[in-house]
PDB file of C-alpha atoms in Angstrom:
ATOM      1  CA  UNK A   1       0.000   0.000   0.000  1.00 41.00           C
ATOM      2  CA  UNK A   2       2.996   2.899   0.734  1.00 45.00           C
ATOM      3  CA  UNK A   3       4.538   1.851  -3.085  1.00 44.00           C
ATOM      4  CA  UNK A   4       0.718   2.752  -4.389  1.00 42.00           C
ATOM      5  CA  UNK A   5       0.253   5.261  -2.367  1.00 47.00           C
ATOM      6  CA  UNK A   6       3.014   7.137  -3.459  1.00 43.00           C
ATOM      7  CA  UNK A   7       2.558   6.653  -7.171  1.00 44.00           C
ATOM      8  CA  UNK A   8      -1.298   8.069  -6.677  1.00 57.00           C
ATOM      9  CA  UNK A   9      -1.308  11.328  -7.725  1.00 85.00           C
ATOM     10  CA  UNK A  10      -2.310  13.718  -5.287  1.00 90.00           C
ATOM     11  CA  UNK A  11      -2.524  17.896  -5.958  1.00 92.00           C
ATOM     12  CA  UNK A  12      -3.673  20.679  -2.908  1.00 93.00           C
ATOM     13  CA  UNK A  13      -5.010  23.261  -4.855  1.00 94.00           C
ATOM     14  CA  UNK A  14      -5.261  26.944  -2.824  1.00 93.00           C
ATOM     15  CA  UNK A  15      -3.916  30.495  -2.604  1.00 93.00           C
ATOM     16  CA  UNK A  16      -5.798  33.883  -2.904  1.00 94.00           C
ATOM     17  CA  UNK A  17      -9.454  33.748  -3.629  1.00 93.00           C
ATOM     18  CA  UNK A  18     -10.248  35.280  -7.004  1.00 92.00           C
ATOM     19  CA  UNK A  19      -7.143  33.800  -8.356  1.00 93.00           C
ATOM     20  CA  UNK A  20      -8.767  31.188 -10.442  1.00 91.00           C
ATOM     21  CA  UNK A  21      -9.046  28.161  -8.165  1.00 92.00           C
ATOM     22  CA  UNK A  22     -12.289  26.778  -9.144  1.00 90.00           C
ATOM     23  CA  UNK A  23     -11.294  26.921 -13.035  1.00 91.00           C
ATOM     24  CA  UNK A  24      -7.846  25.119 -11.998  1.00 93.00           C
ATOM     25  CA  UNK A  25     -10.391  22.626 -10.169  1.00 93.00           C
ATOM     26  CA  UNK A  26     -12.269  22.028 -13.235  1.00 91.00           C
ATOM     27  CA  UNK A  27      -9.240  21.582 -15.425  1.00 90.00           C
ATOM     28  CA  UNK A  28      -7.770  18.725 -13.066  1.00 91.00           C
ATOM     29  CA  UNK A  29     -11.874  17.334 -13.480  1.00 91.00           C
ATOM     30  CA  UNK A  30     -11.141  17.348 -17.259  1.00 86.00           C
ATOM     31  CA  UNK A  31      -7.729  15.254 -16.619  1.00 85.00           C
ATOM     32  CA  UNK A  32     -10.001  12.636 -15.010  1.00 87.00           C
ATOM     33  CA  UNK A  33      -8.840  13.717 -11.468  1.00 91.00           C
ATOM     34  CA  UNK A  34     -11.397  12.995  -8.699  1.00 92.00           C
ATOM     35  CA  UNK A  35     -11.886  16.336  -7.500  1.00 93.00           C
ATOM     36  CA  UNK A  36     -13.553  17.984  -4.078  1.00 91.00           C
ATOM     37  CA  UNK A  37     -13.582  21.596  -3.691  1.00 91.00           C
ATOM     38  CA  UNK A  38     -14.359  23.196  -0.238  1.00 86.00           C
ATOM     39  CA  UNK A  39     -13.148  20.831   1.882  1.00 84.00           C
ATOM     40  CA  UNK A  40     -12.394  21.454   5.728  1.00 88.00           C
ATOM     41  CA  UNK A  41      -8.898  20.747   5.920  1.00 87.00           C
ATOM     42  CA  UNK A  42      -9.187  18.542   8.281  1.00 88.00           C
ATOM     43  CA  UNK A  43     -10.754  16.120   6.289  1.00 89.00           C
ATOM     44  CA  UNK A  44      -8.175  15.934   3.771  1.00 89.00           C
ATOM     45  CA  UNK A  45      -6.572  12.587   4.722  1.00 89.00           C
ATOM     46  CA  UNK A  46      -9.693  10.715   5.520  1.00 87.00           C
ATOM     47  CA  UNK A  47     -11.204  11.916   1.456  1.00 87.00           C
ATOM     48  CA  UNK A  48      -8.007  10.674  -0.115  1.00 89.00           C
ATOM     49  CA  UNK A  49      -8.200   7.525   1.660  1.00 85.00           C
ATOM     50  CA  UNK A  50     -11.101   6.879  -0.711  1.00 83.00           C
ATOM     51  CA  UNK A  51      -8.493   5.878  -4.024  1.00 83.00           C
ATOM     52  CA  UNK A  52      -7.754   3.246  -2.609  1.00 80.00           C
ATOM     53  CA  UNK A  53     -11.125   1.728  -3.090  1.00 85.00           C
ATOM     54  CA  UNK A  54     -11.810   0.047  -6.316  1.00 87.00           C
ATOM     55  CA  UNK A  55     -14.464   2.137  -7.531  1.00 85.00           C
ATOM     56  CA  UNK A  56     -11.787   4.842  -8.038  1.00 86.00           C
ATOM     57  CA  UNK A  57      -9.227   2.977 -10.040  1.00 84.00           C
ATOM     58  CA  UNK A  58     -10.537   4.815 -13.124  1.00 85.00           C
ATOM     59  CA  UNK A  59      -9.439   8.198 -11.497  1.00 89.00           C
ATOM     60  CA  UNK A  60      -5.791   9.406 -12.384  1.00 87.00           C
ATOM     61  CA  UNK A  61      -5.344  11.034  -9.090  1.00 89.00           C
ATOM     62  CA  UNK A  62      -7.364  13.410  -6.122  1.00 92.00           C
ATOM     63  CA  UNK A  63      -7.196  16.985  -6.639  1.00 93.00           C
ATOM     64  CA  UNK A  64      -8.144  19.315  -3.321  1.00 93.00           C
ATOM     65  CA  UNK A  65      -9.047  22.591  -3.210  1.00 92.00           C
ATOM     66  CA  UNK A  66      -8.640  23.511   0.240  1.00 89.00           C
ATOM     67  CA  UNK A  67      -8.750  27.546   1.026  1.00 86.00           C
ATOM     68  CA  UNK A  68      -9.234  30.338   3.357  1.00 84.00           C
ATOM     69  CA  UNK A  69     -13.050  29.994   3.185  1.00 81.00           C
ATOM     70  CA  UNK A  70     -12.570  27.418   6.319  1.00 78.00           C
ATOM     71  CA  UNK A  71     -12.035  29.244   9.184  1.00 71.00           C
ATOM     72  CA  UNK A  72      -9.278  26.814  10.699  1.00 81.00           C
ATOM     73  CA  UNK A  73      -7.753  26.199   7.411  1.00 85.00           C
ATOM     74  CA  UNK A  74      -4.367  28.319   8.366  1.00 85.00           C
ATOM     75  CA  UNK A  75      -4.664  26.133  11.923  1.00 86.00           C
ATOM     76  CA  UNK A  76      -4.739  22.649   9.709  1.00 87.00           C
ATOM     77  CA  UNK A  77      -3.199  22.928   6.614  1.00 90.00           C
ATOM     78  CA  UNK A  78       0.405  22.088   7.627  1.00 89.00           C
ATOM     79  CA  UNK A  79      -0.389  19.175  10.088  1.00 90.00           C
ATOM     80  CA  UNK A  80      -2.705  17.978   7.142  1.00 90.00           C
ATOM     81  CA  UNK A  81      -0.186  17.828   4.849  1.00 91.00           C
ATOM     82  CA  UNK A  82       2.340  16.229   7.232  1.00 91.00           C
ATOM     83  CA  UNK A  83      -0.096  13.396   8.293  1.00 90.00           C
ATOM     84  CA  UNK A  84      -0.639  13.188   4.518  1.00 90.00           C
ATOM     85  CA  UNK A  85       3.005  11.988   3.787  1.00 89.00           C
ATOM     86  CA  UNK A  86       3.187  10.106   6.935  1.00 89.00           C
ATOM     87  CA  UNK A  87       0.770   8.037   5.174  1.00 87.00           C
ATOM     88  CA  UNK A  88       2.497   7.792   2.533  1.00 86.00           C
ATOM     89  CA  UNK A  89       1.353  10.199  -0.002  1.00 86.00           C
ATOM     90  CA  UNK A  90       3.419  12.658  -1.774  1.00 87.00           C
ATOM     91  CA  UNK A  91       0.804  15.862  -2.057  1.00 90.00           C
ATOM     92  CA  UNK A  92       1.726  18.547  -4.632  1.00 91.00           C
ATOM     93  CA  UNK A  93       0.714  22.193  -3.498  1.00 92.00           C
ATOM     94  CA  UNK A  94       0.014  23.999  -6.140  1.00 94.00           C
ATOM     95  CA  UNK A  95      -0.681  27.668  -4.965  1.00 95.00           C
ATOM     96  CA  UNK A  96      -2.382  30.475  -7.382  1.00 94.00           C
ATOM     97  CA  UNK A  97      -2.229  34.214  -7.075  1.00 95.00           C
ATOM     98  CA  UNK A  98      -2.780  37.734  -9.023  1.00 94.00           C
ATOM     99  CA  UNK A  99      -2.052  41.045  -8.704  1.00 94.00           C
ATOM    100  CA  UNK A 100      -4.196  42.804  -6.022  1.00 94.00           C
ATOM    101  CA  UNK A 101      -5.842  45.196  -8.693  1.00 93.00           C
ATOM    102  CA  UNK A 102      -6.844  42.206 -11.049  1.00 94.00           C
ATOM    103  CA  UNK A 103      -7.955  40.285  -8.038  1.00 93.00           C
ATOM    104  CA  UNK A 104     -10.284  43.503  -6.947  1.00 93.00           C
ATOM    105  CA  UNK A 105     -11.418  43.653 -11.101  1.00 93.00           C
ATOM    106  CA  UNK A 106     -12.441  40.355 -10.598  1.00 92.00           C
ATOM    107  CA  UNK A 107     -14.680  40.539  -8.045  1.00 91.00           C
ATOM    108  CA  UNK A 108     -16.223  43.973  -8.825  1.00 89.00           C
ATOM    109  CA  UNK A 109     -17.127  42.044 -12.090  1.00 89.00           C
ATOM    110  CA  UNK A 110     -18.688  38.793 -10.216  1.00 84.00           C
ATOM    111  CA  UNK A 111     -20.072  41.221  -7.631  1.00 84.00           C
ATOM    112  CA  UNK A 112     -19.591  38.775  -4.668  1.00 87.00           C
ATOM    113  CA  UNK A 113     -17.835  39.872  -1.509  1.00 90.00           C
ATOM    114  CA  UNK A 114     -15.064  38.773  -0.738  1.00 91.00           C
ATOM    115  CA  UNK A 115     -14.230  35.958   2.580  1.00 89.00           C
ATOM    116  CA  UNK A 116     -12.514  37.929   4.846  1.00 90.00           C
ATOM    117  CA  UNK A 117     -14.440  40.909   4.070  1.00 89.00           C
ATOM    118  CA  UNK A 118     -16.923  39.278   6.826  1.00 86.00           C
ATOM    119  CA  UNK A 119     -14.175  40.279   9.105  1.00 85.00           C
ATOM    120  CA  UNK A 120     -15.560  43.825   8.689  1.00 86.00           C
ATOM    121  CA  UNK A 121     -12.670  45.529   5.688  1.00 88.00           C
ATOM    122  CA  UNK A 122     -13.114  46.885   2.588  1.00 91.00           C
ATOM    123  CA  UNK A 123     -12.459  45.197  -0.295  1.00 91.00           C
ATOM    124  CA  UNK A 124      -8.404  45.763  -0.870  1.00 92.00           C
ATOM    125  CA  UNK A 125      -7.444  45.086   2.534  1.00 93.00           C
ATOM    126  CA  UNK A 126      -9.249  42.091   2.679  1.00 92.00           C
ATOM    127  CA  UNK A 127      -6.962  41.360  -0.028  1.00 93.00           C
ATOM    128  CA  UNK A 128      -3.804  42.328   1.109  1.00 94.00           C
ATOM    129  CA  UNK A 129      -4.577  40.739   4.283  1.00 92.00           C
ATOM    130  CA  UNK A 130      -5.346  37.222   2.673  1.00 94.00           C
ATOM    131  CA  UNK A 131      -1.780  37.581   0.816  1.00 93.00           C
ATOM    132  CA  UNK A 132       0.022  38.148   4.069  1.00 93.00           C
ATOM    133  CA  UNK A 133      -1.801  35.322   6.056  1.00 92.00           C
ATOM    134  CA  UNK A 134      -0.905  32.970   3.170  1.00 93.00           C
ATOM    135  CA  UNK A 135       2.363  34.185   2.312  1.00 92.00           C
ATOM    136  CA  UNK A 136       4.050  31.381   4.534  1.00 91.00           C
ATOM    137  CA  UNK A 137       2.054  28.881   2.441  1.00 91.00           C
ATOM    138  CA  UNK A 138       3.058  29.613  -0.508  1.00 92.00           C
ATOM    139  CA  UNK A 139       6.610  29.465   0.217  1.00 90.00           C
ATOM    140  CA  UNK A 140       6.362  25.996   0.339  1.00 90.00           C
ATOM    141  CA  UNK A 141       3.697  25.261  -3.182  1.00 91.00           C
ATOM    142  CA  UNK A 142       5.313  23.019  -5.346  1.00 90.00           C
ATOM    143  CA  UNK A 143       4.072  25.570  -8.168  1.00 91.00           C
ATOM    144  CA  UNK A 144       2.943  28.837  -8.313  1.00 92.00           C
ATOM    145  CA  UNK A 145       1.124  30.416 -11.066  1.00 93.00           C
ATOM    146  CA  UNK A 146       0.500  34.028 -11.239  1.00 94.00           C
ATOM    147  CA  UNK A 147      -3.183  34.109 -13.186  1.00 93.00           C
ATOM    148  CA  UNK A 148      -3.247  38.335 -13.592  1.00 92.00           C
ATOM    149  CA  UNK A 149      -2.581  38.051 -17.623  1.00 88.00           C
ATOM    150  CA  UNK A 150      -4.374  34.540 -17.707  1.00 87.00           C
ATOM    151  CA  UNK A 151      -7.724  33.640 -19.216  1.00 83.00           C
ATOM    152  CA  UNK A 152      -9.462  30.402 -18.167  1.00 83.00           C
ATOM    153  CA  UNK A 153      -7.890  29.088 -21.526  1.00 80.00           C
ATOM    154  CA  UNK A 154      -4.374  29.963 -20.201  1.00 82.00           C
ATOM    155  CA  UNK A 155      -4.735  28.631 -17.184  1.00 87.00           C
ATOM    156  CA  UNK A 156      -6.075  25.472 -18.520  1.00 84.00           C
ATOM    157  CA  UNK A 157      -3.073  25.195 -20.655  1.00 81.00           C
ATOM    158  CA  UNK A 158      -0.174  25.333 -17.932  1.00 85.00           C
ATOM    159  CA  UNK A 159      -2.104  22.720 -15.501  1.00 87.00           C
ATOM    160  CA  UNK A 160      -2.718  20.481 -18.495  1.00 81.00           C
ATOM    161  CA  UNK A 161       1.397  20.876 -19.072  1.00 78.00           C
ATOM    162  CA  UNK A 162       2.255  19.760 -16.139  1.00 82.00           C
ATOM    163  CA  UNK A 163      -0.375  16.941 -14.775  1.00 81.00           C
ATOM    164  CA  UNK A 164      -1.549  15.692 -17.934  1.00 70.00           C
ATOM    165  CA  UNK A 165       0.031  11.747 -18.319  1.00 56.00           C
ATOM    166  CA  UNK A 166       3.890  12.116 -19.577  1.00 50.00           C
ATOM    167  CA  UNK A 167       4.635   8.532 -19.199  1.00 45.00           C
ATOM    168  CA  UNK A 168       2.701   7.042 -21.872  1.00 44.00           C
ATOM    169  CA  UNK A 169       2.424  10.428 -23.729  1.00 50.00           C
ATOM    170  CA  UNK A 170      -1.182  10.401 -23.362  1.00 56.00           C
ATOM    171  CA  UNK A 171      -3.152  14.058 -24.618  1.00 67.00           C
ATOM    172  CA  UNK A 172      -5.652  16.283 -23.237  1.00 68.00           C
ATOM    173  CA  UNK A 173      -7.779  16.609 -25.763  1.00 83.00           C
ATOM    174  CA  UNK A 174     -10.524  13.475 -26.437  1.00 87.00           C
ATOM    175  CA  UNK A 175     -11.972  13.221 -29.823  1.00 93.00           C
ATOM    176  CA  UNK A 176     -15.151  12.257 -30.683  1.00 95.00           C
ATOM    177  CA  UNK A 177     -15.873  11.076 -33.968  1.00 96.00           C
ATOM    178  CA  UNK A 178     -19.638  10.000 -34.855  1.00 96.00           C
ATOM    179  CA  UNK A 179     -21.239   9.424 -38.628  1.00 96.00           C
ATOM    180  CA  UNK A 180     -24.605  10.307 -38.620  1.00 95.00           C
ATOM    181  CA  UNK A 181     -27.672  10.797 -41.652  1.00 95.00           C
ATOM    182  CA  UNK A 182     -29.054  14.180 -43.091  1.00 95.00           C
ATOM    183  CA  UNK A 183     -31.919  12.475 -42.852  1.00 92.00           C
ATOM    184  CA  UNK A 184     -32.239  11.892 -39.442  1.00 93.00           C
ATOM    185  CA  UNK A 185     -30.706  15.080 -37.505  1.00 90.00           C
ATOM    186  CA  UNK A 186     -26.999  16.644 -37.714  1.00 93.00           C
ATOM    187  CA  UNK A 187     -25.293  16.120 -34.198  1.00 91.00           C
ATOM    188  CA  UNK A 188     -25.911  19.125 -32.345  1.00 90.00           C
ATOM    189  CA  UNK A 189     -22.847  18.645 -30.288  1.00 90.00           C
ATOM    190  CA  UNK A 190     -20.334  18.467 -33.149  1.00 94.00           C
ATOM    191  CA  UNK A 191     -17.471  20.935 -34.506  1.00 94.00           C
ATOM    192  CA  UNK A 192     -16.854  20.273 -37.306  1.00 96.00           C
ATOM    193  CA  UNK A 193     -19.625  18.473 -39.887  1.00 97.00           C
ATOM    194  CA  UNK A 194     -18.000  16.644 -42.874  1.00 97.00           C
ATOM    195  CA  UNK A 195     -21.052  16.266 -45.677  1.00 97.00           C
ATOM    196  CA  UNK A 196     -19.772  13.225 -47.794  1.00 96.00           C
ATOM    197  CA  UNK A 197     -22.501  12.746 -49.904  1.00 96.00           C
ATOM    198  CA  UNK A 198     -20.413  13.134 -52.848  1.00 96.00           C
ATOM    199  CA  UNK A 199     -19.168  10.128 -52.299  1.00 95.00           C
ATOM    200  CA  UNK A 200     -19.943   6.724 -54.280  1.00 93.00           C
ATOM    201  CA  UNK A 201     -22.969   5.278 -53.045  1.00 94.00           C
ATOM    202  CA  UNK A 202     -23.249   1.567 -51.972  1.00 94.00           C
ATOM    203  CA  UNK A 203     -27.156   1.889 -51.131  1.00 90.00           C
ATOM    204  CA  UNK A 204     -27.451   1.520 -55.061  1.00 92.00           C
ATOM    205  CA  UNK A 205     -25.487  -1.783 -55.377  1.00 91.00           C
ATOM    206  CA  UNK A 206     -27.509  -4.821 -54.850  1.00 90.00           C
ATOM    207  CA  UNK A 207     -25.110  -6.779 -52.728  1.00 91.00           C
ATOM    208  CA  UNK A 208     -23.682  -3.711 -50.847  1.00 92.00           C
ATOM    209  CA  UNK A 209     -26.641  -2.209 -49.806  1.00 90.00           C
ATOM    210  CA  UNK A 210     -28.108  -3.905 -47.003  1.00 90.00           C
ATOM    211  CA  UNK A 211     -24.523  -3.540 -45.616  1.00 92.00           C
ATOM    212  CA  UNK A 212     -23.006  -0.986 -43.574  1.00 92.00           C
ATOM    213  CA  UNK A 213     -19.919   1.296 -43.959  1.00 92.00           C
ATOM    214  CA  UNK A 214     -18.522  -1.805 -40.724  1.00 93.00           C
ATOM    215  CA  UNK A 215     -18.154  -4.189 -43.806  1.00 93.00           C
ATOM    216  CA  UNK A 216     -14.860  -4.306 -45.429  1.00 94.00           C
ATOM    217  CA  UNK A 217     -16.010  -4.604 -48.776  1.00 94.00           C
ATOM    218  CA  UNK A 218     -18.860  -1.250 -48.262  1.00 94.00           C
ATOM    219  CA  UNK A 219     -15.887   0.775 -47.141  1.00 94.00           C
ATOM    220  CA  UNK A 220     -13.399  -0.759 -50.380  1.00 94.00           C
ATOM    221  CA  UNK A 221     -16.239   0.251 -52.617  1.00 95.00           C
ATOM    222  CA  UNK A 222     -16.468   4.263 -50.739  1.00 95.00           C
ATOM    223  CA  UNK A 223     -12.882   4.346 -51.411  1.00 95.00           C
ATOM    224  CA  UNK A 224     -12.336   2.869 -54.581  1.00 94.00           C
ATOM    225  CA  UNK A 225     -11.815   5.688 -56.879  1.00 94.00           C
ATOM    226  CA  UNK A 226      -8.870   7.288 -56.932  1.00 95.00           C
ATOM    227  CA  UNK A 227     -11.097  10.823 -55.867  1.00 95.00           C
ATOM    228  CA  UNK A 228     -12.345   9.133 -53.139  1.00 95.00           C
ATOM    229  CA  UNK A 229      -8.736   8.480 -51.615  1.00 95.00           C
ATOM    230  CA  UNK A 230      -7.586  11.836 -52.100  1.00 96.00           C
ATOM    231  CA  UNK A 231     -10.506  13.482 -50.401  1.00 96.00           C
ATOM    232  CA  UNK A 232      -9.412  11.115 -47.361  1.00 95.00           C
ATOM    233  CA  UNK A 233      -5.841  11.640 -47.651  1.00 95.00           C
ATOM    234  CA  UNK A 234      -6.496  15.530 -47.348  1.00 96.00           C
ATOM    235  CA  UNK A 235      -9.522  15.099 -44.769  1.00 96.00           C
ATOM    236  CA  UNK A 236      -6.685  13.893 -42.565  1.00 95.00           C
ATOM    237  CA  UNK A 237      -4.218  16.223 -43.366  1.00 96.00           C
ATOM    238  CA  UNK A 238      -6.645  18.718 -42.326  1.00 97.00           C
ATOM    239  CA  UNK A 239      -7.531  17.168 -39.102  1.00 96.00           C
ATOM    240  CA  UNK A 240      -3.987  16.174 -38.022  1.00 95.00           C
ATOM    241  CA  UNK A 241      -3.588  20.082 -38.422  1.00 96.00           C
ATOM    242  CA  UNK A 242      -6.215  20.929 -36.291  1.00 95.00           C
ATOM    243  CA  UNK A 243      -5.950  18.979 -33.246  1.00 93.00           C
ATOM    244  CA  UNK A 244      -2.444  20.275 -32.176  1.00 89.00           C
ATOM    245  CA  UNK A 245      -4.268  23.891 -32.395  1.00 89.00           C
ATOM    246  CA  UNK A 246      -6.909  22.749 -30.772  1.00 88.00           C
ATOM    247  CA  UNK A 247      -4.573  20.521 -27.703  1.00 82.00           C
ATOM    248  CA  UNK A 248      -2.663  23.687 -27.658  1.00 78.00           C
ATOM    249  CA  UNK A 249      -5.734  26.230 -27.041  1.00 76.00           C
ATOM    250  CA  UNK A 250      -6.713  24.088 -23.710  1.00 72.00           C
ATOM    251  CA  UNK A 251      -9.416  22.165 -25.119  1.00 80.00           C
ATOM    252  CA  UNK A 252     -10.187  18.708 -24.036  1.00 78.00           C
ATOM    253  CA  UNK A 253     -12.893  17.781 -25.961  1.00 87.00           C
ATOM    254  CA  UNK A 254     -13.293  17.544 -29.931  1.00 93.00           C
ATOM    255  CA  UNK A 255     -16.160  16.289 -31.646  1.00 95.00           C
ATOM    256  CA  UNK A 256     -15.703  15.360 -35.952  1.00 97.00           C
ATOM    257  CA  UNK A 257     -19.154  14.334 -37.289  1.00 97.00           C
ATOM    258  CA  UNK A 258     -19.634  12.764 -40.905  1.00 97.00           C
ATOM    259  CA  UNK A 259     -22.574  12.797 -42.698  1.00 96.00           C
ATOM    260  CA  UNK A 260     -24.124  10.974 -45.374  1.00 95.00           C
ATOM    261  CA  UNK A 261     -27.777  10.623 -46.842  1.00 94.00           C
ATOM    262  CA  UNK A 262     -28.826   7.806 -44.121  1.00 93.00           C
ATOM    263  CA  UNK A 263     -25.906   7.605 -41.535  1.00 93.00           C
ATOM    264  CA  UNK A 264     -25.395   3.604 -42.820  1.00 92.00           C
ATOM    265  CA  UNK A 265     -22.338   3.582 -45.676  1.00 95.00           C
ATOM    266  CA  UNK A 266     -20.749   6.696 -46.556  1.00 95.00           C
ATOM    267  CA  UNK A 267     -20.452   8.565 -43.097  1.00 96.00           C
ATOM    268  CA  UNK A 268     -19.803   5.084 -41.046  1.00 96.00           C
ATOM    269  CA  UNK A 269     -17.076   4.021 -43.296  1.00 96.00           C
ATOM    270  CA  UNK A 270     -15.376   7.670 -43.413  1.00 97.00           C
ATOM    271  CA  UNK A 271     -15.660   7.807 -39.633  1.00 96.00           C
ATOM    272  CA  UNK A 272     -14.221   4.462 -38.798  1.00 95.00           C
ATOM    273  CA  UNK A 273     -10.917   5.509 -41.301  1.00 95.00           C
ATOM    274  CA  UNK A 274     -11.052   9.079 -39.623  1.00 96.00           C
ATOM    275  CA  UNK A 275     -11.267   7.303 -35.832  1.00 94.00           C
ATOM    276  CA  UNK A 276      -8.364   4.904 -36.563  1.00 93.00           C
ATOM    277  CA  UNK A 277      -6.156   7.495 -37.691  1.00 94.00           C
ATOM    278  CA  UNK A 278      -6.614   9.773 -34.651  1.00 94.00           C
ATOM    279  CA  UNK A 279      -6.049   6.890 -32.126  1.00 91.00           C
ATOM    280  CA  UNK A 280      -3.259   5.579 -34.192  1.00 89.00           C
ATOM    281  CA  UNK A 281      -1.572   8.962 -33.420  1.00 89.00           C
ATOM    282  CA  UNK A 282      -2.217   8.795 -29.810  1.00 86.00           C
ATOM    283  CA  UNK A 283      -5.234  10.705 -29.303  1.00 88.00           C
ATOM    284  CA  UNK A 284      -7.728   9.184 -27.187  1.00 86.00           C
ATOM    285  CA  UNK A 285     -10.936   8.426 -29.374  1.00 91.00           C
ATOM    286  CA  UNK A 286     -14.342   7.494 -29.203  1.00 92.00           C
ATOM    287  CA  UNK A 287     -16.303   6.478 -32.729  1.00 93.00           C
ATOM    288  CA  UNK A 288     -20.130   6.572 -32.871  1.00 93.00           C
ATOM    289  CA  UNK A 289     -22.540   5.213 -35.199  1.00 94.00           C
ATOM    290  CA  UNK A 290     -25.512   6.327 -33.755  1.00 92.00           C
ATOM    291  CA  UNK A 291     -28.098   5.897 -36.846  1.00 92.00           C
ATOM    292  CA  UNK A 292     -26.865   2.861 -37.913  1.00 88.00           C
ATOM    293  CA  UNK A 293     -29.748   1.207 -37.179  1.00 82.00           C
ATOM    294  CA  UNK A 294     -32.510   3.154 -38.067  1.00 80.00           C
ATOM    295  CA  UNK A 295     -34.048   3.346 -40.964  1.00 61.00           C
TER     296      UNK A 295
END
């Protein structure tokens, strides 16, 4: 249990409020990190107990966000993390801050008060105060990142960086690809719609078309002219040049739909080309055929 203990990934994410903690929270969600925000500190060691159940093999790692907002959280937060390695886990602080005028922009934009303003200060020195009561705290964060100049999309970049899977080179961004017909509805969820109805048509060969683009010889017969190949050669071309824009612009999701008069030849045997490419190249992928069987 210490050996697995240690190799569990475990992040403590806090520092000054209006910094961007909940966005860093929802990045490390995204990463497939099991992820509680608002948690007494206290309680720490007791919630990340819980990976060692089963049930949460699926998770990469726990992410925390433990802040100021608890009011013993100054009182806890080093015994918690020193009880945490006693037990064997090796927690990662990471610790987020801005400048004290971005930090006031911020809230004077979201219009809620900020925590220690309950202690009866205005605004800025609640601030101020909050950066000198954690300033011991973050002299110990394993990372800091300074979110003034950040948007979420920035921020989302430099977690995914450093805590996305470097040992088997595994990538933020998931793509979804999915054929579908014109007939029956265009995916609302996709980015990009590729209309292949150009293509040759098997539904009008006898032997082909109670098939589906899943049979070898439906998709040999899409692909058979030399047209046909070409589009597919450049279709991927295209895509392989999108997704490092897209990785590199902090998204995690992608969705590539295909379309084709029904959603049974064309579009399913485009898809399943498409789909094999992108996981061939290390890009986690999901394909969908979900009018395959309709009529």
């Amino acid at each position: 249990m210490p050996e697995a203990r240690a190799s569990s990934r475990l992040c403590v994410i806090t520092g000054l409020s209006g910094s961007g903690k909940s966005t860093a929270m929802q990045v490390f969600e995204d990463l497939m990190y099991f992820t509680v925000d608002g948690l007494p500190a206290r309680m720490a060691p007791e919630m990340v107990n819980l990976m060692s159940r089963p049930s949460m093999a699926h998770f990469k790692g726990i992410a925390l966000g433990l802040d100021i907002r608890q009011s013993a959280f100054l009182n806890e937060i080093d015994d918690v993390l020193d009880e945490l390695r006693r037990q064997g886990f090796k927690p990662q602080l990471i610790f987020l801050e801005a400048e004290t005028s971005e930090i006031m922009r911020r809230y004077a934009t979201t219009r809620r008060p900020h925590p220690l303003e309950r202690e009866g200060v205005g605004l800025e020195s609640a601030v101020l105060m909050e950066r000198k009561r954690l300033s011991q705290l973050r002299s110990q964060a394993d990372m800091v990142i300074n979110t003034t100049k950040y948007s979420i999309h920035d921020l989302r970049r430099v977690i995914q960086k450093r805590f996305r899977d470097g040992e088997n080179n595994a990538r933020a961004l998931r793509v979804f690809v999915t054929s579908f017909g014109f007939k029956h509805r265009v995916p609302k969820e996709a980015d990009y719609v590729f209309d292949l109805r150009f293509l040759p048509n098997p539904y009008f060969v006898s032997e082909l078309k109670e098939k589906t683009g899943l049979d070898q010889d439906v998709a040999d017969y899409v692909f058979a002219t030399p047209k046909a190949r070409e589009f597919l050669n450049k279709l991927e071309d295209l895509i392989f040049f999108i997704l490092p824009l897209m990785e590199s612009e902090g998204r995690y999701r992608l969705t590539l739909a295909f379309g084709c008069t029904g959603g049974h030849h064309r579009s399913v045997a485009v898809a399943e080309a498409v789909g094999r490419a992108i996981s061939q190249a290390g890009y986690p992928t999901t394909i969908e055929h979900p009018h395959l069987e309709l009529g």
